[in-house]
Amino acid sequence: MGVGNQYFDVAATYLKKVYENPESLTVRAGIQSCPMYIAVVRDKKPFLLQFRLRDRALIEEEKQEVIHRVLGTLVPSMKLLGECDIGGTPYLAYEQSIIPGEAFSNIWAYRELSKLPRAAEGIARLFAKCLIPGTSARSDRQWYGKAMAVLEQA
């Protein structure tokens, strides 16, 4: 049983507290590290409702917004909703957009090798946006030179 099942009631209560018209909440299967759910709220696209320990917070919203602006739909949008107590432990609650596709970790874990070419194509698009001159993420930042040196050696 995933961690999401253990805290479903807490998540449902939190969803009702934060959103005016919640319609459904589904446990995101296969997640062992933090409670994560697919939430549906009236007049809004389905999204992930994720609870993370405070010391495992996602990156700051400002940085994430820049990444999302540069890489577009390859990364989720994110919003910190607030703090929630689960079993006496403080968690941070996040709303994240859902990215179509399947996590590479799932493909690899279940040895679904027929899906690897499609996954490789997605990873290639990510690298292309980050590293190819003329694309939206190309810059002279320090990481760019290091990344190019590694890629050239590969």
Tab-separated table of N, CA and C in Angstrom:
chain	number	residue	atom	x	y	z
A	1	MET	N	0.850	-1.187	0.000
A	1	MET	CA	0.000	0.000	0.000
A	1	MET	C	0.884	1.234	0.000
A	2	GLY	N	0.617	2.157	-0.907
A	2	GLY	CA	1.388	3.391	-0.996
A	2	GLY	C	1.071	4.347	0.142
A	3	VAL	N	1.949	5.290	0.327
A	3	VAL	CA	1.799	6.253	1.413
A	3	VAL	C	0.538	7.105	1.240
A	4	GLY	N	0.080	7.297	0.013
A	4	GLY	CA	-1.117	8.096	-0.238
A	4	GLY	C	-2.373	7.526	0.380
A	5	ASN	N	-2.476	6.189	0.412
A	5	ASN	CA	-3.647	5.555	0.998
A	5	ASN	C	-3.752	5.831	2.494
A	6	GLN	N	-2.615	5.897	3.171
A	6	GLN	CA	-2.593	6.102	4.619
A	6	GLN	C	-3.141	7.467	5.013
A	7	TYR	N	-2.982	8.463	4.173
A	7	TYR	CA	-3.343	9.829	4.526
A	7	TYR	C	-4.477	10.397	3.678
A	8	PHE	N	-5.242	9.510	3.061
A	8	PHE	CA	-6.288	9.964	2.151
A	8	PHE	C	-7.287	10.891	2.839
A	9	ASP	N	-7.740	10.543	4.042
A	9	ASP	CA	-8.730	11.364	4.746
A	9	ASP	C	-8.195	12.764	5.033
A	10	VAL	N	-6.928	12.845	5.437
A	10	VAL	CA	-6.302	14.142	5.705
A	10	VAL	C	-6.251	14.964	4.414
A	11	ALA	N	-5.867	14.315	3.313
A	11	ALA	CA	-5.771	15.013	2.022
A	11	ALA	C	-7.137	15.502	1.563
A	12	ALA	N	-8.165	14.668	1.717
A	12	ALA	CA	-9.512	15.070	1.308
A	12	ALA	C	-10.002	16.265	2.126
A	13	THR	N	-9.731	16.250	3.417
A	13	THR	CA	-10.110	17.372	4.280
A	13	THR	C	-9.371	18.641	3.872
A	14	TYR	N	-8.084	18.508	3.577
A	14	TYR	CA	-7.289	19.673	3.172
A	14	TYR	C	-7.784	20.232	1.844
A	15	LEU	N	-8.103	19.347	0.892
A	15	LEU	CA	-8.620	19.787	-0.406
A	15	LEU	C	-9.897	20.611	-0.222
A	16	LYS	N	-10.786	20.152	0.654
A	16	LYS	CA	-12.038	20.886	0.910
A	16	LYS	C	-11.767	22.228	1.593
A	17	LYS	N	-10.729	22.276	2.407
A	17	LYS	CA	-10.383	23.513	3.113
A	17	LYS	C	-9.835	24.571	2.150
A	18	VAL	N	-9.032	24.141	1.172
A	18	VAL	CA	-8.334	25.072	0.287
A	18	VAL	C	-9.151	25.446	-0.946
A	19	TYR	N	-9.972	24.528	-1.456
A	19	TYR	CA	-10.726	24.776	-2.686
A	19	TYR	C	-12.227	24.771	-2.415
A	20	GLU	N	-12.903	25.676	-3.086
A	20	GLU	CA	-14.328	25.856	-2.860
A	20	GLU	C	-15.182	24.717	-3.410
A	21	ASN	N	-14.826	24.183	-4.581
A	21	ASN	CA	-15.674	23.173	-5.240
A	21	ASN	C	-14.918	21.895	-5.595
A	22	PRO	N	-14.386	21.165	-4.599
A	22	PRO	CA	-13.686	19.919	-4.951
A	22	PRO	C	-14.672	18.878	-5.469
A	23	GLU	N	-14.236	18.122	-6.478
A	23	GLU	CA	-15.102	17.096	-7.057
A	23	GLU	C	-14.599	15.685	-6.802
A	24	SER	N	-13.270	15.487	-6.898
A	24	SER	CA	-12.750	14.139	-6.640
A	24	SER	C	-11.277	14.202	-6.243
A	25	LEU	N	-10.844	13.124	-5.613
A	25	LEU	CA	-9.462	12.980	-5.181
A	25	LEU	C	-9.097	11.513	-5.346
A	26	THR	N	-8.002	11.245	-6.036
A	26	THR	CA	-7.564	9.876	-6.310
A	26	THR	C	-6.116	9.723	-5.880
A	27	VAL	N	-5.805	8.616	-5.233
A	27	VAL	CA	-4.425	8.358	-4.830
A	27	VAL	C	-3.578	8.170	-6.069
A	28	ARG	N	-2.436	8.820	-6.126
A	28	ARG	CA	-1.475	8.644	-7.226
A	28	ARG	C	-0.695	7.378	-6.934
A	29	ALA	N	-0.970	6.334	-7.674
A	29	ALA	CA	-0.387	5.009	-7.432
A	29	ALA	C	1.123	5.007	-7.633
A	30	GLY	N	1.795	4.122	-6.922
A	30	GLY	CA	3.222	3.904	-7.114
A	30	GLY	C	4.109	4.898	-6.403
A	31	ILE	N	3.545	5.774	-5.594
A	31	ILE	CA	4.341	6.775	-4.890
A	31	ILE	C	4.599	6.275	-3.475
A	32	GLN	N	5.855	6.163	-3.108
A	32	GLN	CA	6.217	5.659	-1.791
A	32	GLN	C	6.783	6.738	-0.873
A	33	SER	N	7.227	7.858	-1.434
A	33	SER	CA	7.977	8.830	-0.651
A	33	SER	C	7.126	9.896	0.018
A	34	CYS	N	6.071	10.341	-0.644
A	34	CYS	CA	5.241	11.392	-0.061
A	34	CYS	C	3.812	11.232	-0.575
A	35	PRO	N	2.828	11.628	0.251
A	35	PRO	CA	1.435	11.501	-0.196
A	35	PRO	C	1.167	12.382	-1.422
A	36	MET	N	0.624	11.779	-2.476
A	36	MET	CA	0.337	12.514	-3.708
A	36	MET	C	-0.989	12.021	-4.281
A	37	TYR	N	-1.781	12.980	-4.748
A	37	TYR	CA	-3.127	12.678	-5.222
A	37	TYR	C	-3.419	13.439	-6.510
A	38	ILE	N	-4.326	12.900	-7.301
A	38	ILE	CA	-4.839	13.624	-8.453
A	38	ILE	C	-6.160	14.231	-7.991
A	39	ALA	N	-6.226	15.558	-8.030
A	39	ALA	CA	-7.397	16.278	-7.543
A	39	ALA	C	-8.153	16.901	-8.703
A	40	VAL	N	-9.474	16.909	-8.571
A	40	VAL	CA	-10.332	17.575	-9.549
A	40	VAL	C	-11.198	18.568	-8.786
A	41	VAL	N	-11.145	19.813	-9.245
A	41	VAL	CA	-11.922	20.900	-8.662
A	41	VAL	C	-12.711	21.526	-9.805
A	42	ARG	N	-13.958	21.863	-9.554
A	42	ARG	CA	-14.806	22.439	-10.595
A	42	ARG	C	-14.139	23.664	-11.228
A	43	ASP	N	-14.230	23.769	-12.552
A	43	ASP	CA	-13.698	24.889	-13.343
A	43	ASP	C	-12.173	24.981	-13.306
A	44	LYS	N	-11.509	23.849	-13.131
A	44	LYS	CA	-10.049	23.823	-13.073
A	44	LYS	C	-9.581	22.492	-13.668
A	45	LYS	N	-8.429	22.511	-14.345
A	45	LYS	CA	-7.874	21.262	-14.861
A	45	LYS	C	-7.460	20.370	-13.693
A	46	PRO	N	-7.533	19.032	-13.858
A	46	PRO	CA	-7.028	18.155	-12.797
A	46	PRO	C	-5.567	18.501	-12.480
A	47	PHE	N	-5.175	18.325	-11.243
A	47	PHE	CA	-3.821	18.661	-10.812
A	47	PHE	C	-3.355	17.688	-9.745
A	48	LEU	N	-2.066	17.715	-9.461
A	48	LEU	CA	-1.513	16.901	-8.384
A	48	LEU	C	-1.572	17.699	-7.093
A	49	LEU	N	-2.036	17.065	-6.050
A	49	LEU	CA	-1.985	17.614	-4.703
A	49	LEU	C	-0.933	16.784	-3.982
A	50	GLN	N	0.151	17.431	-3.610
A	50	GLN	CA	1.288	16.709	-3.037
A	50	GLN	C	1.625	17.281	-1.667
A	51	PHE	N	1.924	16.387	-0.727
A	51	PHE	CA	2.342	16.769	0.614
A	51	PHE	C	3.788	16.328	0.797
A	52	ARG	N	4.658	17.268	1.153
A	52	ARG	CA	6.079	16.976	1.311
A	52	ARG	C	6.541	17.434	2.689
A	53	LEU	N	7.427	16.634	3.290
A	53	LEU	CA	8.020	17.048	4.554
A	53	LEU	C	8.700	18.397	4.361
A	54	ARG	N	8.684	19.231	5.395
A	54	ARG	CA	9.241	20.571	5.274
A	54	ARG	C	10.706	20.543	4.840
A	55	ASP	N	11.490	19.579	5.332
A	55	ASP	CA	12.903	19.512	4.939
A	55	ASP	C	13.101	18.905	3.548
A	56	ARG	N	12.022	18.533	2.886
A	56	ARG	CA	12.080	18.026	1.507
A	56	ARG	C	11.203	18.868	0.591
A	57	ALA	N	11.172	20.145	0.881
A	57	ALA	CA	10.352	21.073	0.096
A	57	ALA	C	10.823	21.128	-1.348
A	58	LEU	N	9.908	21.480	-2.229
A	58	LEU	CA	10.267	21.713	-3.620
A	58	LEU	C	11.044	23.019	-3.706
A	59	ILE	N	11.600	23.296	-4.853
A	59	ILE	CA	12.357	24.544	-5.013
A	59	ILE	C	11.430	25.742	-4.832
A	60	GLU	N	12.013	26.897	-4.594
A	60	GLU	CA	11.224	28.107	-4.396
A	60	GLU	C	10.374	28.379	-5.636
A	61	GLU	N	9.194	28.916	-5.395
A	61	GLU	CA	8.256	29.172	-6.490
A	61	GLU	C	8.848	30.070	-7.570
A	62	GLU	N	9.629	31.078	-7.174
A	62	GLU	CA	10.197	32.003	-8.155
A	62	GLU	C	11.133	31.260	-9.112
A	63	LYS	N	11.973	30.384	-8.578
A	63	LYS	CA	12.897	29.619	-9.427
A	63	LYS	C	12.119	28.657	-10.320
A	64	GLN	N	11.117	28.027	-9.759
A	64	GLN	CA	10.329	27.078	-10.526
A	64	GLN	C	9.587	27.783	-11.648
A	65	GLU	N	9.100	28.998	-11.414
A	65	GLU	CA	8.405	29.762	-12.453
A	65	GLU	C	9.341	30.069	-13.623
A	66	VAL	N	10.598	30.391	-13.327
A	66	VAL	CA	11.577	30.650	-14.390
A	66	VAL	C	11.809	29.382	-15.200
A	67	ILE	N	12.000	28.269	-14.505
A	67	ILE	CA	12.222	26.987	-15.189
A	67	ILE	C	11.018	26.650	-16.057
A	68	HIS	N	9.824	26.821	-15.523
A	68	HIS	CA	8.609	26.518	-16.277
A	68	HIS	C	8.473	27.439	-17.490
A	69	ARG	N	8.817	28.697	-17.318
A	69	ARG	CA	8.732	29.656	-18.429
A	69	ARG	C	9.700	29.265	-19.553
A	70	VAL	N	10.888	28.788	-19.174
A	70	VAL	CA	11.908	28.434	-20.164
A	70	VAL	C	11.607	27.086	-20.826
A	71	LEU	N	11.253	26.093	-20.029
A	71	LEU	CA	11.069	24.748	-20.564
A	71	LEU	C	9.620	24.394	-20.865
A	72	GLY	N	8.715	25.285	-20.546
A	72	GLY	CA	7.310	25.085	-20.901
A	72	GLY	C	6.703	23.836	-20.308
A	73	THR	N	6.017	23.084	-21.143
A	73	THR	CA	5.268	21.921	-20.681
A	73	THR	C	6.137	20.730	-20.294
A	74	LEU	N	7.451	20.871	-20.419
A	74	LEU	CA	8.331	19.778	-19.991
A	74	LEU	C	8.470	19.715	-18.466
A	75	VAL	N	8.078	20.769	-17.786
A	75	VAL	CA	8.101	20.790	-16.318
A	75	VAL	C	6.745	21.280	-15.808
A	76	PRO	N	6.346	20.831	-14.624
A	76	PRO	CA	5.040	21.255	-14.115
A	76	PRO	C	5.078	22.673	-13.555
A	77	SER	N	3.916	23.307	-13.565
A	77	SER	CA	3.787	24.539	-12.804
A	77	SER	C	3.504	24.107	-11.362
A	78	MET	N	3.795	24.981	-10.411
A	78	MET	CA	3.700	24.601	-9.018
A	78	MET	C	3.245	25.786	-8.184
A	79	LYS	N	2.476	25.494	-7.138
A	79	LYS	CA	2.057	26.538	-6.214
A	79	LYS	C	2.044	25.956	-4.806
A	80	LEU	N	2.713	26.649	-3.883
A	80	LEU	CA	2.684	26.246	-2.477
A	80	LEU	C	1.342	26.680	-1.907
A	81	LEU	N	0.580	25.713	-1.379
A	81	LEU	CA	-0.739	26.019	-0.833
A	81	LEU	C	-0.679	26.391	0.640
A	82	GLY	N	0.266	25.802	1.353
A	82	GLY	CA	0.371	26.071	2.785
A	82	GLY	C	0.940	24.876	3.523
A	83	GLU	N	0.751	24.890	4.820
A	83	GLU	CA	1.263	23.819	5.675
A	83	GLU	C	0.103	23.002	6.214
A	84	CYS	N	0.357	21.715	6.421
A	84	CYS	CA	-0.672	20.799	6.889
A	84	CYS	C	-0.036	19.827	7.880
A	85	ASP	N	-0.715	19.571	8.982
A	85	ASP	CA	-0.208	18.629	9.972
A	85	ASP	C	-0.746	17.231	9.650
A	86	ILE	N	0.163	16.282	9.479
A	86	ILE	CA	-0.235	14.896	9.219
A	86	ILE	C	0.408	14.024	10.288
A	87	GLY	N	-0.398	13.485	11.159
A	87	GLY	CA	0.112	12.610	12.209
A	87	GLY	C	1.118	13.294	13.125
A	88	GLY	N	0.931	14.598	13.370
A	88	GLY	CA	1.835	15.326	14.234
A	88	GLY	C	3.082	15.845	13.547
A	89	THR	N	3.187	15.615	12.244
A	89	THR	CA	4.352	16.070	11.481
A	89	THR	C	3.914	17.141	10.491
A	90	PRO	N	4.632	18.276	10.455
A	90	PRO	CA	4.253	19.325	9.502
A	90	PRO	C	4.683	18.981	8.073
A	91	TYR	N	3.749	19.090	7.164
A	91	TYR	CA	3.998	18.891	5.732
A	91	TYR	C	3.677	20.183	5.007
A	92	LEU	N	4.323	20.380	3.862
A	92	LEU	CA	3.980	21.469	2.960
A	92	LEU	C	3.071	20.897	1.880
A	93	ALA	N	2.005	21.606	1.565
A	93	ALA	CA	1.058	21.151	0.545
A	93	ALA	C	1.281	21.947	-0.733
A	94	TYR	N	1.356	21.234	-1.864
A	94	TYR	CA	1.603	21.854	-3.164
A	94	TYR	C	0.527	21.462	-4.158
A	95	GLU	N	0.234	22.389	-5.063
A	95	GLU	CA	-0.560	22.094	-6.254
A	95	GLU	C	0.419	22.086	-7.417
A	96	GLN	N	0.378	21.024	-8.230
A	96	GLN	CA	1.254	20.932	-9.394
A	96	GLN	C	0.438	20.530	-10.606
A	97	SER	N	0.785	21.104	-11.747
A	97	SER	CA	0.120	20.696	-12.982
A	97	SER	C	0.570	19.273	-13.330
A	98	ILE	N	-0.268	18.602	-14.073
A	98	ILE	CA	0.039	17.224	-14.482
A	98	ILE	C	0.687	17.268	-15.862
A	99	ILE	N	1.832	16.630	-15.978
A	99	ILE	CA	2.534	16.551	-17.258
A	99	ILE	C	2.138	15.243	-17.922
A	100	PRO	N	1.691	15.282	-19.162
A	100	PRO	CA	1.324	14.041	-19.843
A	100	PRO	C	2.530	13.113	-19.972
A	101	GLY	N	2.273	11.850	-19.931
A	101	GLY	CA	3.340	10.876	-20.109
A	101	GLY	C	3.507	9.998	-18.894
A	102	GLU	N	4.591	9.301	-18.878
A	102	GLU	CA	4.878	8.364	-17.797
A	102	GLU	C	6.279	8.620	-17.266
A	103	ALA	N	6.432	8.506	-15.976
A	103	ALA	CA	7.736	8.745	-15.350
A	103	ALA	C	8.743	7.696	-15.816
A	104	PHE	N	9.939	8.168	-16.155
A	104	PHE	CA	10.997	7.247	-16.575
A	104	PHE	C	11.269	6.205	-15.495
A	105	SER	N	11.189	6.602	-14.240
A	105	SER	CA	11.446	5.655	-13.142
A	105	SER	C	10.462	4.493	-13.172
A	106	ASN	N	9.212	4.747	-13.572
A	106	ASN	CA	8.230	3.660	-13.678
A	106	ASN	C	8.562	2.739	-14.848
A	107	ILE	N	8.935	3.333	-15.982
A	107	ILE	CA	9.285	2.535	-17.158
A	107	ILE	C	10.444	1.608	-16.818
A	108	TRP	N	11.451	2.152	-16.157
A	108	TRP	CA	12.634	1.372	-15.817
A	108	TRP	C	12.317	0.317	-14.752
A	109	ALA	N	11.569	0.696	-13.729
A	109	ALA	CA	11.256	-0.222	-12.623
A	109	ALA	C	10.468	-1.435	-13.110
A	110	TYR	N	9.542	-1.215	-14.034
A	110	TYR	CA	8.704	-2.310	-14.515
A	110	TYR	C	9.237	-2.935	-15.806
A	111	ARG	N	10.438	-2.503	-16.223
A	111	ARG	CA	11.120	-3.053	-17.412
A	111	ARG	C	10.227	-3.042	-18.644
A	112	GLU	N	9.537	-1.920	-18.837
A	112	GLU	CA	8.689	-1.753	-20.014
A	112	GLU	C	9.555	-1.200	-21.141
A	113	LEU	N	10.423	-2.049	-21.649
A	113	LEU	CA	11.441	-1.624	-22.598
A	113	LEU	C	10.876	-1.071	-23.906
A	114	SER	N	9.681	-1.482	-24.261
A	114	SER	CA	9.086	-0.964	-25.497
A	114	SER	C	8.786	0.536	-25.400
A	115	LYS	N	8.737	1.065	-24.189
A	115	LYS	CA	8.460	2.489	-23.994
A	115	LYS	C	9.738	3.332	-23.983
A	116	LEU	N	10.898	2.701	-23.975
A	116	LEU	CA	12.154	3.452	-23.887
A	116	LEU	C	12.391	4.419	-25.049
A	117	PRO	N	12.104	4.058	-26.298
A	117	PRO	CA	12.323	5.038	-27.378
A	117	PRO	C	11.528	6.328	-27.174
A	118	ARG	N	10.290	6.219	-26.754
A	118	ARG	CA	9.456	7.417	-26.509
A	118	ARG	C	10.019	8.225	-25.342
A	119	ALA	N	10.477	7.537	-24.297
A	119	ALA	CA	11.078	8.237	-23.152
A	119	ALA	C	12.352	8.955	-23.580
A	120	ALA	N	13.153	8.300	-24.403
A	120	ALA	CA	14.395	8.915	-24.883
A	120	ALA	C	14.088	10.169	-25.699
A	121	GLU	N	13.015	10.126	-26.478
A	121	GLU	CA	12.624	11.292	-27.264
A	121	GLU	C	12.277	12.472	-26.352
A	122	GLY	N	11.573	12.204	-25.268
A	122	GLY	CA	11.228	13.259	-24.317
A	122	GLY	C	12.448	13.838	-23.637
A	123	ILE	N	13.380	12.971	-23.252
A	123	ILE	CA	14.615	13.434	-22.621
A	123	ILE	C	15.431	14.257	-23.618
A	124	ALA	N	15.444	13.834	-24.865
A	124	ALA	CA	16.170	14.580	-25.900
A	124	ALA	C	15.573	15.975	-26.088
A	125	ARG	N	14.245	16.089	-26.045
A	125	ARG	CA	13.608	17.408	-26.158
A	125	ARG	C	14.026	18.309	-25.004
A	126	LEU	N	14.105	17.734	-23.811
A	126	LEU	CA	14.532	18.513	-22.647
A	126	LEU	C	15.959	19.025	-22.840
A	127	PHE	N	16.872	18.133	-23.223
A	127	PHE	CA	18.255	18.551	-23.459
A	127	PHE	C	18.340	19.577	-24.577
A	128	ALA	N	17.555	19.380	-25.612
A	128	ALA	CA	17.586	20.322	-26.734
A	128	ALA	C	17.190	21.719	-26.276
A	129	LYS	N	16.149	21.811	-25.481
A	129	LYS	CA	15.723	23.132	-25.008
A	129	LYS	C	16.764	23.751	-24.092
A	130	CYS	N	17.513	22.929	-23.379
A	130	CYS	CA	18.514	23.456	-22.443
A	130	CYS	C	19.829	23.803	-23.117
A	131	LEU	N	20.214	23.059	-24.135
A	131	LEU	CA	21.591	23.130	-24.601
A	131	LEU	C	21.816	23.571	-26.039
A	132	ILE	N	20.854	23.476	-26.891
A	132	ILE	CA	21.085	23.786	-28.296
A	132	ILE	C	21.014	25.301	-28.513
A	133	PRO	N	22.023	25.877	-29.149
A	133	PRO	CA	22.010	27.321	-29.415
A	133	PRO	C	20.736	27.722	-30.154
A	134	GLY	N	20.181	28.848	-29.748
A	134	GLY	CA	18.978	29.348	-30.394
A	134	GLY	C	17.684	28.871	-29.762
A	135	THR	N	17.755	27.936	-28.811
A	135	THR	CA	16.531	27.514	-28.135
A	135	THR	C	16.335	28.373	-26.898
A	136	SER	N	15.206	28.222	-26.253
A	136	SER	CA	14.813	29.169	-25.212
A	136	SER	C	15.674	29.150	-23.959
A	137	ALA	N	16.384	28.077	-23.665
A	137	ALA	CA	17.145	28.029	-22.418
A	137	ALA	C	18.634	28.284	-22.608
A	138	ARG	N	19.100	28.489	-23.817
A	138	ARG	CA	20.529	28.708	-24.067
A	138	ARG	C	20.983	29.997	-23.409
A	139	SER	N	22.069	29.932	-22.694
A	139	SER	CA	22.618	31.128	-22.062
A	139	SER	C	24.095	30.901	-21.807
A	140	ASP	N	24.737	31.894	-21.269
A	140	ASP	CA	26.154	31.775	-20.951
A	140	ASP	C	26.364	31.458	-19.474
A	141	ARG	N	25.338	30.979	-18.810
A	141	ARG	CA	25.482	30.633	-17.401
A	141	ARG	C	26.540	29.555	-17.233
A	142	GLN	N	27.096	29.501	-16.070
A	142	GLN	CA	28.206	28.598	-15.775
A	142	GLN	C	27.862	27.135	-16.071
A	143	TRP	N	26.632	26.722	-15.785
A	143	TRP	CA	26.268	25.318	-15.981
A	143	TRP	C	26.316	24.914	-17.451
A	144	TYR	N	26.093	25.867	-18.341
A	144	TYR	CA	26.029	25.537	-19.762
A	144	TYR	C	27.369	24.983	-20.259
A	145	GLY	N	28.465	25.647	-19.920
A	145	GLY	CA	29.786	25.187	-20.338
A	145	GLY	C	30.119	23.812	-19.782
A	146	LYS	N	29.784	23.590	-18.522
A	146	LYS	CA	30.036	22.286	-17.896
A	146	LYS	C	29.213	21.188	-18.571
A	147	ALA	N	27.933	21.484	-18.831
A	147	ALA	CA	27.086	20.492	-19.474
A	147	ALA	C	27.572	20.155	-20.875
A	148	MET	N	27.981	21.160	-21.629
A	148	MET	CA	28.485	20.929	-22.989
A	148	MET	C	29.767	20.106	-22.962
A	149	ALA	N	30.640	20.364	-22.000
A	149	ALA	CA	31.889	19.587	-21.908
A	149	ALA	C	31.579	18.113	-21.663
A	150	VAL	N	30.633	17.830	-20.798
A	150	VAL	CA	30.248	16.436	-20.522
A	150	VAL	C	29.635	15.805	-21.762
A	151	LEU	N	28.738	16.527	-22.431
A	151	LEU	CA	28.098	15.976	-23.624
A	151	LEU	C	29.104	15.716	-24.752
A	152	GLU	N	30.078	16.581	-24.892
A	152	GLU	CA	31.070	16.404	-25.948
A	152	GLU	C	31.954	15.185	-25.697
A	153	GLN	N	32.151	14.819	-24.443
A	153	GLN	CA	32.952	13.643	-24.096
A	153	GLN	C	32.168	12.346	-24.270
A	154	ALA	N	30.840	12.439	-24.262
A	154	ALA	CA	30.006	11.237	-24.335
A	154	ALA	C	30.059	10.597	-25.713
